[in-house]
């Protein structure tokens, strides 16, 4: 009865267009006052404990680092570098966009930032070279999804806090799935480009030009080396790595590329606060929400109900994937992770699924929500930067969603794609 009231009231508040964080709080308070399942003191203490987490400090720090790097000219240098090596191939500008998104994902840790930073440059360039605007915008939106899969990833930090998993292990586990997604998107891009006659660029670079482009890109390329090398070398923790990434990004933007001014840092910090404050609010309230679920044993009941239907790992993972894909279309990603992880994790662990592997499955599912109508965040960003209507972009995005779901199935049912690197490096 508690679970029914909790979720029905949550759905009702969401249907009233109340923000997700506030809806979670109102649903929790409604249930507490009606059912007296836990005390208000316990609920508030759970909220505070949810935010009193050293790993969680990485969320605002990585958000700030991503904003600094997006404004500091790094994306343009990465695009120039990708153009040198892949721009001449069939569908070359599409390949450039995807490769640059992989690089940018290893720097910023978010998806929409990549869509904005790369789309502003690449969508007009593709259209100018004869690419369809809808296809170009859909490509940029989809390529941006790797931002939460390739480390560092804010979503992985949130999952690690919710699941009690290793952030380092999750970061390492995201590398191969991220590269797999990049390869899959490139293959589809080349296939589509051949069918529609999208050729590569005619420009040929001299050795001197190539060397200059490489030199200019090196400061940006050093960011993932510093972050991941420092974490896995035992030099600093992921949270400390986030702080170092922010400082390094400021140095690169101010003194090396000189595309941001000291006065810009105030606005960048303001933007970072606006982006991460709702996330932290959701995390705090979701922890209290999850406390109600735990005390009333809702996750155990749901796990027993699902496992009572079938004990097949294949079917259970398929059902969970379907659920997460549906949830990702209408719920904010970090809120979905905080709410669903305590419910779904006991189910998969009883079937022998490693929590690190399951974390990658969760993040990949919800990243597809970034490009799924009607509420895909990357779609709206691509509409703005590509100056295209949402309806036209929504029609063009479905083939990319099919590709992403196919790649998700590979990662779901072949655990070694995620687990090989963490196991080899001994981080789990």
Short mmCIF file of C-alpha atoms in Angstrom, two decimals:
data_model
loop_
_atom_site.label_atom_id
_atom_site.label_comp_id
_atom_site.label_asym_id
_atom_site.label_seq_id
_atom_site.Cartn_x
_atom_site.Cartn_y
_atom_site.Cartn_z
CA UNK A 1 0.00 0.00 0.00
CA UNK A 2 2.89 2.37 0.80
CA UNK A 3 4.50 1.71 -2.59
CA UNK A 4 1.22 2.29 -4.43
CA UNK A 5 0.62 5.63 -2.70
CA UNK A 6 4.24 6.69 -3.19
CA UNK A 7 4.38 6.02 -6.93
CA UNK A 8 0.80 7.09 -7.74
CA UNK A 9 1.35 10.43 -6.02
CA UNK A 10 4.72 10.84 -7.80
CA UNK A 11 3.11 10.21 -11.20
CA UNK A 12 0.27 12.61 -10.34
CA UNK A 13 2.68 15.41 -9.42
CA UNK A 14 4.71 14.82 -12.59
CA UNK A 15 1.52 14.97 -14.70
CA UNK A 16 0.85 18.36 -13.11
CA UNK A 17 4.21 19.50 -14.60
CA UNK A 18 5.83 19.91 -11.18
CA UNK A 19 9.65 19.61 -11.42
CA UNK A 20 10.98 16.12 -10.73
CA UNK A 21 12.85 17.09 -7.55
CA UNK A 22 9.82 18.81 -6.05
CA UNK A 23 7.55 15.93 -7.16
CA UNK A 24 9.76 13.44 -5.36
CA UNK A 25 9.64 15.51 -2.19
CA UNK A 26 5.87 16.02 -2.33
CA UNK A 27 5.25 12.31 -3.00
CA UNK A 28 7.48 11.40 -0.06
CA UNK A 29 5.77 13.88 2.28
CA UNK A 30 2.31 12.73 1.17
CA UNK A 31 3.21 9.12 1.92
CA UNK A 32 4.84 9.92 5.27
CA UNK A 33 1.88 12.00 6.48
CA UNK A 34 -0.71 9.51 5.24
CA UNK A 35 0.89 6.15 6.07
CA UNK A 36 3.26 7.16 8.90
CA UNK A 37 5.84 4.72 7.45
CA UNK A 38 8.88 6.65 8.68
CA UNK A 39 9.40 9.79 10.75
CA UNK A 40 10.11 13.17 9.22
CA UNK A 41 13.38 13.22 11.13
CA UNK A 42 14.51 10.02 9.42
CA UNK A 43 13.50 11.39 6.02
CA UNK A 44 15.43 14.65 6.49
CA UNK A 45 18.47 12.82 7.86
CA UNK A 46 18.43 10.56 4.80
CA UNK A 47 18.40 13.61 2.51
CA UNK A 48 21.39 15.11 4.31
CA UNK A 49 23.29 11.80 4.30
CA UNK A 50 22.63 11.48 0.56
CA UNK A 51 24.39 14.78 -0.09
CA UNK A 52 27.11 14.32 2.53
CA UNK A 53 29.30 12.33 0.17
CA UNK A 54 32.88 13.05 -0.90
CA UNK A 55 32.47 11.26 -4.30
CA UNK A 56 29.40 13.40 -4.98
CA UNK A 57 31.58 16.52 -4.98
CA UNK A 58 32.75 15.35 -8.41
CA UNK A 59 29.36 16.33 -9.90
CA UNK A 60 29.72 20.15 -9.61
CA UNK A 61 33.46 19.93 -10.24
CA UNK A 62 33.11 17.97 -13.49
CA UNK A 63 30.21 20.25 -14.50
CA UNK A 64 32.44 23.29 -14.07
CA UNK A 65 35.31 21.59 -15.92
CA UNK A 66 33.01 20.73 -18.82
CA UNK A 67 31.71 24.29 -19.05
CA UNK A 68 35.23 25.77 -19.02
CA UNK A 69 36.42 23.38 -21.72
CA UNK A 70 33.35 23.97 -23.88
CA UNK A 71 33.91 27.73 -23.81
CA UNK A 72 37.71 27.57 -23.98
CA UNK A 73 38.15 26.62 -27.63
CA UNK A 74 39.02 22.96 -27.06
CA UNK A 75 36.18 21.64 -29.25
CA UNK A 76 37.39 23.59 -32.31
CA UNK A 77 40.95 22.23 -31.97
CA UNK A 78 39.63 18.68 -31.63
CA UNK A 79 37.46 19.12 -34.73
CA UNK A 80 40.46 20.38 -36.71
CA UNK A 81 42.48 17.37 -35.58
CA UNK A 82 39.75 14.91 -36.55
CA UNK A 83 39.37 16.58 -39.94
CA UNK A 84 43.04 15.98 -40.73
CA UNK A 85 42.75 12.21 -40.28
CA UNK A 86 39.13 11.36 -41.21
CA UNK A 87 37.71 14.31 -43.18
CA UNK A 88 38.61 12.90 -46.62
CA UNK A 89 36.66 9.63 -46.27
CA UNK A 90 33.09 9.01 -47.50
CA UNK A 91 30.83 10.81 -45.06
CA UNK A 92 33.98 12.33 -43.67
CA UNK A 93 32.33 15.24 -41.84
CA UNK A 94 30.02 12.79 -40.07
CA UNK A 95 33.02 10.75 -38.99
CA UNK A 96 34.74 13.95 -37.82
CA UNK A 97 31.68 14.78 -35.69
CA UNK A 98 31.58 11.35 -34.07
CA UNK A 99 35.33 11.16 -33.42
CA UNK A 100 35.34 14.65 -31.95
CA UNK A 101 32.41 13.71 -29.72
CA UNK A 102 34.45 10.77 -28.40
CA UNK A 103 37.33 13.10 -27.59
CA UNK A 104 35.03 15.69 -26.05
CA UNK A 105 33.28 13.00 -23.96
CA UNK A 106 36.64 12.15 -22.41
CA UNK A 107 36.96 15.79 -21.41
CA UNK A 108 33.54 17.16 -20.44
CA UNK A 109 31.57 14.23 -18.96
CA UNK A 110 28.17 15.44 -20.20
CA UNK A 111 26.10 15.01 -23.35
CA UNK A 112 24.37 18.31 -24.08
CA UNK A 113 27.66 20.22 -23.77
CA UNK A 114 29.10 18.17 -26.63
CA UNK A 115 26.02 18.76 -28.79
CA UNK A 116 26.31 22.51 -28.30
CA UNK A 117 30.08 22.82 -28.64
CA UNK A 118 30.42 20.51 -31.65
CA UNK A 119 27.06 21.12 -33.31
CA UNK A 120 27.61 24.85 -33.66
CA UNK A 121 30.62 24.12 -35.85
CA UNK A 122 29.80 20.84 -37.57
CA UNK A 123 26.10 21.17 -38.49
CA UNK A 124 26.67 24.29 -40.68
CA UNK A 125 29.80 22.65 -42.15
CA UNK A 126 27.89 19.48 -43.09
CA UNK A 127 24.97 21.41 -44.57
CA UNK A 128 27.39 23.53 -46.60
CA UNK A 129 28.89 20.33 -48.03
CA UNK A 130 25.51 18.97 -49.15
CA UNK A 131 24.44 16.96 -46.11
CA UNK A 132 20.75 16.97 -45.17
CA UNK A 133 20.20 19.27 -42.17
CA UNK A 134 17.95 16.74 -40.42
CA UNK A 135 20.52 13.98 -40.80
CA UNK A 136 23.33 16.27 -39.64
CA UNK A 137 21.43 17.41 -36.55
CA UNK A 138 20.40 13.84 -35.68
CA UNK A 139 24.01 12.67 -36.03
CA UNK A 140 25.27 15.39 -33.68
CA UNK A 141 22.53 14.66 -31.13
CA UNK A 142 23.31 10.93 -31.16
CA UNK A 143 27.07 11.39 -31.00
CA UNK A 144 26.54 13.52 -27.90
CA UNK A 145 25.18 10.51 -26.00
CA UNK A 146 28.71 9.12 -25.54
CA UNK A 147 29.39 12.04 -23.20
CA UNK A 148 27.88 10.12 -20.27
CA UNK A 149 29.44 6.76 -21.19
CA UNK A 150 33.11 7.49 -21.83
CA UNK A 151 34.78 8.61 -18.58
CA UNK A 152 34.69 10.94 -16.83
CA UNK A 153 30.89 10.77 -16.52
CA UNK A 154 28.66 12.62 -14.09
CA UNK A 155 25.97 9.94 -14.48
CA UNK A 156 28.46 7.24 -13.47
CA UNK A 157 29.36 9.21 -10.35
CA UNK A 158 25.67 9.41 -9.44
CA UNK A 159 25.20 5.66 -10.04
CA UNK A 160 28.29 4.87 -7.97
CA UNK A 161 26.86 6.85 -5.04
CA UNK A 162 23.44 5.16 -5.39
CA UNK A 163 24.85 1.65 -5.75
CA UNK A 164 27.89 1.91 -3.49
CA UNK A 165 30.04 0.95 -6.47
CA UNK A 166 33.58 1.97 -7.42
CA UNK A 167 33.77 5.16 -9.47
CA UNK A 168 37.16 4.11 -10.81
CA UNK A 169 35.75 0.74 -11.83
CA UNK A 170 32.80 2.37 -13.60
CA UNK A 171 35.07 4.82 -15.42
CA UNK A 172 37.27 1.99 -16.67
CA UNK A 173 34.21 -0.10 -17.62
CA UNK A 174 32.82 2.73 -19.76
CA UNK A 175 35.79 2.97 -22.10
CA UNK A 176 35.12 -0.05 -24.34
CA UNK A 177 31.32 0.47 -24.59
CA UNK A 178 31.98 4.12 -25.48
CA UNK A 179 34.41 3.14 -28.23
CA UNK A 180 31.96 0.47 -29.43
CA UNK A 181 29.24 3.11 -29.72
CA UNK A 182 31.60 5.37 -31.63
CA UNK A 183 32.47 2.56 -34.06
CA UNK A 184 28.80 1.63 -34.52
CA UNK A 185 27.79 5.21 -35.25
CA UNK A 186 30.66 5.61 -37.72
CA UNK A 187 29.63 2.45 -39.58
CA UNK A 188 26.04 3.64 -39.89
CA UNK A 189 27.20 7.11 -40.92
CA UNK A 190 29.40 5.67 -43.69
CA UNK A 191 26.58 3.37 -44.87
CA UNK A 192 24.10 6.26 -45.00
CA UNK A 193 26.61 8.60 -46.65
CA UNK A 194 27.37 6.11 -49.42
CA UNK A 195 23.66 5.72 -50.17
CA UNK A 196 23.14 9.48 -50.34
CA UNK A 197 26.42 10.51 -51.96
CA UNK A 198 27.91 12.42 -49.03
CA UNK A 199 31.58 12.64 -49.94
CA UNK A 200 34.55 13.71 -47.88
CA UNK A 201 36.30 17.05 -47.92
CA UNK A 202 38.61 17.93 -50.81
CA UNK A 203 41.08 19.84 -48.66
CA UNK A 204 44.60 18.40 -48.47
CA UNK A 205 46.88 19.36 -45.61
CA UNK A 206 50.59 19.96 -45.88
CA UNK A 207 52.89 18.30 -43.32
CA UNK A 208 53.44 21.71 -41.73
CA UNK A 209 49.69 22.32 -41.35
CA UNK A 210 49.18 18.84 -39.86
CA UNK A 211 51.95 19.43 -37.34
CA UNK A 212 50.50 22.81 -36.32
CA UNK A 213 47.02 21.33 -35.85
CA UNK A 214 48.41 18.49 -33.73
CA UNK A 215 50.37 20.92 -31.57
CA UNK A 216 47.29 23.08 -30.99
CA UNK A 217 45.20 20.04 -30.02
CA UNK A 218 47.71 18.59 -27.55
CA UNK A 219 46.61 20.73 -24.54
CA UNK A 220 43.05 19.49 -25.00
CA UNK A 221 44.09 15.89 -25.55
CA UNK A 222 46.11 15.97 -22.34
CA UNK A 223 42.98 16.42 -20.22
CA UNK A 224 41.74 12.78 -20.34
CA UNK A 225 45.35 11.61 -19.96
CA UNK A 226 45.72 13.65 -16.77
CA UNK A 227 42.32 12.67 -15.38
CA UNK A 228 42.35 8.94 -16.11
CA UNK A 229 46.11 8.53 -15.76
CA UNK A 230 46.01 10.17 -12.34
CA UNK A 231 43.06 8.06 -11.16
CA UNK A 232 44.41 4.70 -12.28
CA UNK A 233 47.95 5.62 -11.35
CA UNK A 234 46.78 6.14 -7.79
CA UNK A 235 47.84 9.80 -7.80
CA UNK A 236 44.40 11.18 -6.90
CA UNK A 237 40.77 10.14 -6.45
CA UNK A 238 38.04 10.74 -9.06
CA UNK A 239 36.76 13.69 -7.02
CA UNK A 240 40.22 15.23 -6.85
CA UNK A 241 40.58 14.52 -10.59
CA UNK A 242 37.45 16.59 -11.21
CA UNK A 243 38.98 19.55 -9.34
CA UNK A 244 42.26 19.19 -11.24
CA UNK A 245 40.34 19.03 -14.54
CA UNK A 246 38.63 22.32 -13.71
CA UNK A 247 41.89 24.06 -12.84
CA UNK A 248 43.61 22.69 -15.95
CA UNK A 249 40.67 23.76 -18.11
CA UNK A 250 40.92 27.31 -16.75
CA UNK A 251 44.67 27.40 -17.47
CA UNK A 252 44.16 26.14 -21.03
CA UNK A 253 41.28 28.52 -21.75
CA UNK A 254 42.94 31.59 -20.21
CA UNK A 255 46.62 31.24 -21.02
CA UNK A 256 47.07 28.71 -23.86
CA UNK A 257 44.06 29.08 -26.18
CA UNK A 258 43.13 32.50 -24.76
CA UNK A 259 39.48 32.15 -25.75
CA UNK A 260 38.05 32.97 -22.33
CA UNK A 261 38.74 36.02 -20.18
CA UNK A 262 38.90 36.20 -16.37
CA UNK A 263 35.54 37.96 -16.40
CA UNK A 264 34.01 34.97 -18.25
CA UNK A 265 34.73 32.69 -15.30
CA UNK A 266 31.95 34.30 -13.26
CA UNK A 267 29.38 33.43 -15.92
CA UNK A 268 30.84 29.92 -16.34
CA UNK A 269 30.56 29.33 -12.58
CA UNK A 270 27.01 30.70 -12.65
CA UNK A 271 26.12 28.31 -15.52
CA UNK A 272 27.69 25.40 -13.65
CA UNK A 273 25.63 26.14 -10.54
CA UNK A 274 22.44 26.31 -12.61
CA UNK A 275 23.25 22.94 -14.19
CA UNK A 276 24.30 20.97 -11.11
CA UNK A 277 22.05 22.49 -8.41
CA UNK A 278 18.90 20.69 -9.67
CA UNK A 279 20.87 17.45 -9.89
CA UNK A 280 22.06 17.72 -6.29
CA UNK A 281 18.56 18.65 -5.12
CA UNK A 282 17.16 15.59 -6.87
CA UNK A 283 19.87 13.37 -5.39
CA UNK A 284 19.16 14.60 -1.84
CA UNK A 285 15.38 14.19 -2.06
CA UNK A 286 15.72 10.91 -3.98
CA UNK A 287 17.81 9.51 -1.13
CA UNK A 288 14.95 10.22 1.27
CA UNK A 289 12.54 8.73 -1.27
CA UNK A 290 14.72 5.64 -1.48
CA UNK A 291 14.81 5.41 2.31
CA UNK A 292 11.04 5.01 2.33
CA UNK A 293 11.32 2.28 -0.30
CA UNK A 294 14.01 0.45 1.67
CA UNK A 295 12.21 0.55 5.03
CA UNK A 296 9.00 -0.72 3.47
CA UNK A 297 10.98 -3.41 1.56
CA UNK A 298 9.60 -2.32 -1.82
CA UNK A 299 12.78 -3.33 -3.74
CA UNK A 300 12.64 -6.82 -2.23
CA UNK A 301 8.96 -7.20 -3.16
CA UNK A 302 9.56 -6.00 -6.72
CA UNK A 303 12.58 -8.32 -7.07
CA UNK A 304 10.55 -11.29 -5.82
CA UNK A 305 7.69 -10.42 -8.19
CA UNK A 306 9.94 -10.20 -11.26
CA UNK A 307 11.94 -13.30 -10.38
CA UNK A 308 8.64 -15.08 -9.74
CA UNK A 309 7.72 -14.49 -13.37
CA UNK A 310 11.02 -15.78 -14.75
CA UNK A 311 14.44 -16.74 -13.48
CA UNK A 312 16.04 -16.32 -16.91
CA UNK A 313 18.82 -13.74 -16.80
CA UNK A 314 18.26 -13.00 -20.51
CA UNK A 315 14.57 -12.22 -20.06
CA UNK A 316 15.05 -10.23 -16.84
CA UNK A 317 17.73 -8.05 -18.42
CA UNK A 318 15.50 -7.57 -21.47
CA UNK A 319 12.59 -6.46 -19.25
CA UNK A 320 14.87 -4.07 -17.35
CA UNK A 321 16.20 -2.62 -20.60
CA UNK A 322 12.65 -2.00 -21.84
CA UNK A 323 11.74 -0.35 -18.53
CA UNK A 324 14.82 1.89 -18.56
CA UNK A 325 14.28 2.89 -22.19
CA UNK A 326 10.72 3.93 -21.37
CA UNK A 327 11.74 5.78 -18.21
CA UNK A 328 14.55 7.55 -20.08
CA UNK A 329 12.04 9.15 -22.45
CA UNK A 330 10.35 11.22 -19.74
CA UNK A 331 12.48 11.29 -16.56
CA UNK A 332 15.66 13.25 -15.83
CA UNK A 333 18.63 10.89 -16.05
CA UNK A 334 20.16 11.36 -12.61
CA UNK A 335 16.76 11.18 -10.92
CA UNK A 336 16.05 7.89 -12.72
CA UNK A 337 19.39 6.49 -11.59
CA UNK A 338 18.82 7.43 -7.94
CA UNK A 339 15.25 6.10 -7.87
CA UNK A 340 15.64 2.90 -9.88
CA UNK A 341 19.08 1.68 -8.81
CA UNK A 342 17.98 0.55 -5.31
CA UNK A 343 15.02 -1.25 -6.91
CA UNK A 344 16.73 -2.96 -9.84
CA UNK A 345 20.19 -3.67 -8.46
CA UNK A 346 19.03 -6.40 -6.01
CA UNK A 347 17.29 -8.16 -8.89
CA UNK A 348 20.31 -8.36 -11.17
CA UNK A 349 22.81 -9.16 -8.41
CA UNK A 350 20.70 -12.17 -7.47
CA UNK A 351 21.13 -13.30 -11.07
CA UNK A 352 24.91 -12.88 -10.90
CA UNK A 353 25.24 -9.56 -12.76
CA UNK A 354 28.17 -7.47 -11.56
CA UNK A 355 27.05 -4.03 -10.23
CA UNK A 356 29.72 -2.35 -12.42
CA UNK A 357 28.38 -4.06 -15.54
CA UNK A 358 24.83 -3.15 -14.55
CA UNK A 359 25.88 0.47 -14.07
CA UNK A 360 27.04 0.62 -17.69
CA UNK A 361 23.71 -0.93 -18.80
CA UNK A 362 21.77 1.69 -16.82
CA UNK A 363 23.78 4.62 -18.13
CA UNK A 364 23.61 3.40 -21.74
CA UNK A 365 19.83 2.94 -21.51
CA UNK A 366 19.27 6.38 -20.08
CA UNK A 367 21.69 7.97 -22.57
CA UNK A 368 19.37 6.77 -25.34
CA UNK A 369 16.69 8.82 -23.58
CA UNK A 370 18.70 11.91 -24.56
CA UNK A 371 17.65 11.35 -28.18
CA UNK A 372 14.21 9.79 -27.68
CA UNK A 373 11.15 11.98 -28.30
CA UNK A 374 9.25 13.65 -26.75
CA UNK A 375 11.72 14.87 -24.09
CA UNK A 376 15.20 14.09 -25.45
CA UNK A 377 17.56 16.76 -24.09
CA UNK A 378 20.05 16.31 -26.93
CA UNK A 379 17.26 16.70 -29.49
CA UNK A 380 16.25 20.09 -28.15
CA UNK A 381 19.87 21.23 -28.04
CA UNK A 382 20.42 20.02 -31.63
CA UNK A 383 17.27 21.87 -32.72
CA UNK A 384 18.68 25.10 -31.32
CA UNK A 385 22.19 24.83 -32.73
CA UNK A 386 21.02 23.33 -36.05
CA UNK A 387 18.10 25.74 -36.46
CA UNK A 388 15.71 22.91 -37.32
CA UNK A 389 12.17 22.13 -36.16
CA UNK A 390 11.71 19.43 -33.53
CA UNK A 391 9.23 17.53 -35.73
CA UNK A 392 11.71 17.20 -38.60
CA UNK A 393 14.52 16.14 -36.29
CA UNK A 394 12.28 13.60 -34.52
CA UNK A 395 11.61 11.90 -37.88
CA UNK A 396 15.34 11.68 -38.64
CA UNK A 397 16.43 10.35 -35.25
CA UNK A 398 14.77 6.90 -35.30
CA UNK A 399 17.45 5.06 -37.35
CA UNK A 400 20.06 6.31 -34.89
CA UNK A 401 17.94 5.08 -31.97
CA UNK A 402 17.79 1.62 -33.58
CA UNK A 403 21.59 1.60 -33.89
CA UNK A 404 21.98 2.64 -30.24
CA UNK A 405 19.57 -0.05 -29.02
CA UNK A 406 21.43 -2.72 -31.03
CA UNK A 407 24.70 -1.62 -29.40
CA UNK A 408 22.99 -1.65 -25.99
CA UNK A 409 22.01 -5.28 -26.52
CA UNK A 410 25.63 -6.18 -27.27
CA UNK A 411 26.85 -4.51 -24.08
CA UNK A 412 24.03 -6.09 -22.04
CA UNK A 413 24.60 -9.67 -23.12
CA UNK A 414 28.38 -9.64 -23.61
CA UNK A 415 29.63 -8.55 -20.15
CA UNK A 416 33.29 -8.66 -21.17
CA UNK A 417 32.81 -5.57 -23.31
CA UNK A 418 32.42 -3.67 -20.05
CA UNK A 419 34.33 -5.86 -17.63
CA UNK A 420 37.49 -6.81 -19.52
CA UNK A 421 39.40 -3.58 -18.83
CA UNK A 422 38.47 -3.24 -15.13
CA UNK A 423 39.37 -6.87 -14.51
CA UNK A 424 42.64 -6.57 -16.39
CA UNK A 425 43.59 -3.42 -14.49
CA UNK A 426 42.50 -4.87 -11.16
CA UNK A 427 40.23 -1.95 -10.25
CA UNK A 428 37.30 -4.19 -9.25
#
